Amino acid sequence: MVKPIVKDVFFLGKKCEPATQDDMHIVKDLQDTLVAHRENCAGLAANMIGYNKKIVIIDMGYVDMIMINPKITKKNRPYLTDEGCLSLEGLRKVTRYEEIEVEFYNAKFEKQLRVFKAYFAEIIQHEIDHCEGIVV
């Protein structure tokens, strides 16, 4: 189901709870909502659609990647950039890293460890920030 985008900074500022297999219904809502916003959105976190759970979805161009309980384990080469967010108006300056390593569970709840670079690394960092209650 397509969910409305949450703009309540108080709700978005709360650190999300770890997701379990009982939370998999959230994945479908994230997928549907990303499809509805695809022309101006590259990723979503569950709290952006009203669920206080550590689940994100990233538009990888050819497939949408689900990340459950994502955690950045390594980061290299910081840089400063401007980012926008569906939940907020305007752009904000933020430090990101050109390369990150992320540990997460996929949609089948299989543990993954992957390296991401450049654009995808930036989007993933933004969505993981949402899970940590950091609103950019």
mmCIF file of C-alpha atoms in Angstrom:
data_model
loop_
_atom_site.group_PDB
_atom_site.id
_atom_site.type_symbol
_atom_site.label_atom_id
_atom_site.label_comp_id
_atom_site.label_asym_id
_atom_site.label_seq_id
_atom_site.Cartn_x
_atom_site.Cartn_y
_atom_site.Cartn_z
ATOM 1 C CA MET A 1 0.000 0.000 0.000
ATOM 2 C CA VAL A 2 1.272 3.487 -0.832
ATOM 3 C CA LYS A 3 1.748 5.316 2.461
ATOM 4 C CA PRO A 4 1.949 9.077 3.028
ATOM 5 C CA ILE A 5 5.433 10.509 3.632
ATOM 6 C CA VAL A 6 5.921 11.431 7.301
ATOM 7 C CA LYS A 7 7.056 15.016 7.840
ATOM 8 C CA ASP A 8 6.881 15.034 11.653
ATOM 9 C CA VAL A 9 10.476 15.805 12.703
ATOM 10 C CA PHE A 10 9.786 14.558 16.265
ATOM 11 C CA PHE A 11 8.770 11.102 14.984
ATOM 12 C CA LEU A 12 11.601 11.014 12.438
ATOM 13 C CA GLY A 13 14.075 12.012 15.164
ATOM 14 C CA LYS A 14 13.469 8.805 17.129
ATOM 15 C CA LYS A 15 15.960 5.983 16.715
ATOM 16 C CA CYS A 16 14.228 3.033 15.027
ATOM 17 C CA GLU A 17 13.809 -0.376 16.632
ATOM 18 C CA PRO A 18 15.423 -3.461 15.088
ATOM 19 C CA ALA A 19 13.147 -5.221 12.613
ATOM 20 C CA THR A 20 12.182 -8.889 12.883
ATOM 21 C CA GLN A 21 10.623 -11.349 10.469
ATOM 22 C CA ASP A 22 7.240 -10.254 11.865
ATOM 23 C CA ASP A 23 7.840 -6.844 10.271
ATOM 24 C CA MET A 24 8.089 -8.097 6.692
ATOM 25 C CA HIS A 25 4.706 -6.569 5.797
ATOM 26 C CA ILE A 26 6.495 -3.190 5.941
ATOM 27 C CA VAL A 27 8.621 -4.189 2.932
ATOM 28 C CA LYS A 28 5.587 -4.228 0.605
ATOM 29 C CA ASP A 29 4.512 -0.759 1.781
ATOM 30 C CA LEU A 30 8.068 0.542 1.220
ATOM 31 C CA GLN A 31 8.101 -0.947 -2.295
ATOM 32 C CA ASP A 32 4.702 0.505 -3.200
ATOM 33 C CA THR A 33 5.573 3.936 -1.795
ATOM 34 C CA LEU A 34 8.951 4.030 -3.566
ATOM 35 C CA VAL A 35 7.243 3.216 -6.883
ATOM 36 C CA ALA A 36 4.795 6.097 -6.315
ATOM 37 C CA HIS A 37 7.678 8.544 -5.660
ATOM 38 C CA ARG A 38 10.356 7.082 -7.942
ATOM 39 C CA GLU A 39 10.777 10.195 -10.113
ATOM 40 C CA ASN A 40 12.037 12.241 -7.131
ATOM 41 C CA CYS A 41 13.140 9.577 -4.643
ATOM 42 C CA ALA A 42 16.056 7.105 -4.619
ATOM 43 C CA GLY A 43 15.370 5.450 -1.285
ATOM 44 C CA LEU A 44 13.085 5.290 1.726
ATOM 45 C CA ALA A 45 13.370 4.306 5.352
ATOM 46 C CA ALA A 46 10.439 2.693 7.156
ATOM 47 C CA ASN A 47 10.032 5.634 9.528
ATOM 48 C CA MET A 48 9.403 7.881 6.525
ATOM 49 C CA ILE A 49 6.134 5.978 6.015
ATOM 50 C CA GLY A 50 5.177 5.679 9.682
ATOM 51 C CA TYR A 51 6.943 2.510 10.898
ATOM 52 C CA ASN A 52 9.612 2.882 13.605
ATOM 53 C CA LYS A 53 11.666 -0.072 12.286
ATOM 54 C CA LYS A 54 15.170 -0.385 10.793
ATOM 55 C CA ILE A 55 14.205 -1.230 7.237
ATOM 56 C CA VAL A 56 15.240 0.696 4.120
ATOM 57 C CA ILE A 57 14.715 0.331 0.402
ATOM 58 C CA ILE A 58 17.152 1.634 -2.211
ATOM 59 C CA ASP A 59 16.424 2.130 -5.918
ATOM 60 C CA MET A 60 19.494 0.457 -7.461
ATOM 61 C CA GLY A 61 18.322 1.293 -10.999
ATOM 62 C CA TYR A 62 17.697 -2.285 -12.085
ATOM 63 C CA VAL A 63 16.192 -3.577 -8.826
ATOM 64 C CA ASP A 64 15.053 -2.218 -5.472
ATOM 65 C CA MET A 65 17.267 -3.423 -2.639
ATOM 66 C CA ILE A 66 15.759 -4.118 0.774
ATOM 67 C CA MET A 67 18.058 -3.710 3.758
ATOM 68 C CA ILE A 68 16.838 -4.921 7.138
ATOM 69 C CA ASN A 69 18.725 -3.712 10.219
ATOM 70 C CA PRO A 70 21.485 -2.099 8.120
ATOM 71 C CA LYS A 71 24.698 -1.088 9.849
ATOM 72 C CA ILE A 72 27.693 0.657 8.313
ATOM 73 C CA THR A 73 30.809 -1.270 9.328
ATOM 74 C CA LYS A 74 33.438 0.691 7.343
ATOM 75 C CA LYS A 75 33.565 4.073 5.649
ATOM 76 C CA ASN A 76 36.263 5.658 3.479
ATOM 77 C CA ARG A 77 36.961 9.035 1.864
ATOM 78 C CA PRO A 78 34.647 11.649 3.416
ATOM 79 C CA TYR A 79 33.230 14.508 1.343
ATOM 80 C CA LEU A 80 30.721 17.323 1.860
ATOM 81 C CA THR A 81 27.515 17.399 -0.203
ATOM 82 C CA ASP A 82 23.994 18.858 -0.278
ATOM 83 C CA GLU A 83 21.051 16.499 0.184
ATOM 84 C CA GLY A 84 17.315 16.789 0.053
ATOM 85 C CA CYS A 85 14.652 14.558 1.571
ATOM 86 C CA LEU A 86 10.998 13.849 0.846
ATOM 87 C CA SER A 87 10.289 14.462 4.537
ATOM 88 C CA LEU A 88 11.823 17.971 4.573
ATOM 89 C CA GLU A 89 11.901 21.128 2.458
ATOM 90 C CA GLY A 90 15.141 22.288 0.867
ATOM 91 C CA LEU A 91 18.722 21.048 0.885
ATOM 92 C CA ARG A 92 21.153 20.517 3.772
ATOM 93 C CA LYS A 93 24.931 20.122 3.908
ATOM 94 C CA VAL A 94 26.097 16.750 5.151
ATOM 95 C CA THR A 95 29.305 14.729 5.278
ATOM 96 C CA ARG A 96 29.141 11.438 3.403
ATOM 97 C CA TYR A 97 31.693 8.781 2.486
ATOM 98 C CA GLU A 98 32.574 7.687 -1.055
ATOM 99 C CA GLU A 99 32.784 4.019 -0.053
ATOM 100 C CA ILE A 100 30.973 2.144 2.708
ATOM 101 C CA GLU A 101 30.655 -1.442 3.849
ATOM 102 C CA VAL A 102 27.204 -2.386 5.124
ATOM 103 C CA GLU A 103 26.018 -5.387 7.105
ATOM 104 C CA PHE A 104 22.289 -6.095 6.732
ATOM 105 C CA TYR A 105 19.660 -8.760 6.172
ATOM 106 C CA ASN A 106 17.992 -9.046 2.771
ATOM 107 C CA ALA A 107 14.266 -9.585 2.142
ATOM 108 C CA LYS A 108 14.737 -13.349 2.762
ATOM 109 C CA PHE A 109 16.348 -12.484 6.118
ATOM 110 C CA GLU A 110 19.743 -13.726 4.925
ATOM 111 C CA LYS A 111 22.750 -11.903 6.365
ATOM 112 C CA GLN A 112 24.705 -9.821 3.828
ATOM 113 C CA LEU A 113 27.943 -7.839 3.859
ATOM 114 C CA ARG A 114 28.422 -5.588 0.820
ATOM 115 C CA VAL A 115 30.505 -2.645 -0.288
ATOM 116 C CA PHE A 116 28.811 0.323 -1.970
ATOM 117 C CA LYS A 117 30.429 3.283 -3.707
ATOM 118 C CA ALA A 118 29.581 6.760 -4.947
ATOM 119 C CA TYR A 119 25.886 7.507 -5.553
ATOM 120 C CA PHE A 120 24.526 4.308 -3.983
ATOM 121 C CA ALA A 121 26.756 4.750 -0.932
ATOM 122 C CA GLU A 122 25.352 8.253 -0.439
ATOM 123 C CA ILE A 123 21.717 7.136 -0.704
ATOM 124 C CA ILE A 124 22.282 4.241 1.701
ATOM 125 C CA GLN A 125 23.966 6.535 4.229
ATOM 126 C CA HIS A 126 20.990 8.910 4.052
ATOM 127 C CA GLU A 127 18.478 6.126 4.691
ATOM 128 C CA ILE A 128 20.544 4.587 7.504
ATOM 129 C CA ASP A 129 20.665 8.049 9.097
ATOM 130 C CA HIS A 130 16.850 7.972 9.089
ATOM 131 C CA CYS A 131 16.977 4.675 11.021
ATOM 132 C CA GLU A 132 19.272 6.309 13.581
ATOM 133 C CA GLY A 133 16.901 9.270 14.040
ATOM 134 C CA ILE A 134 19.175 11.636 12.106
ATOM 135 C CA VAL A 135 17.073 13.846 9.843
ATOM 136 C CA VAL A 136 18.996 15.430 6.959
#
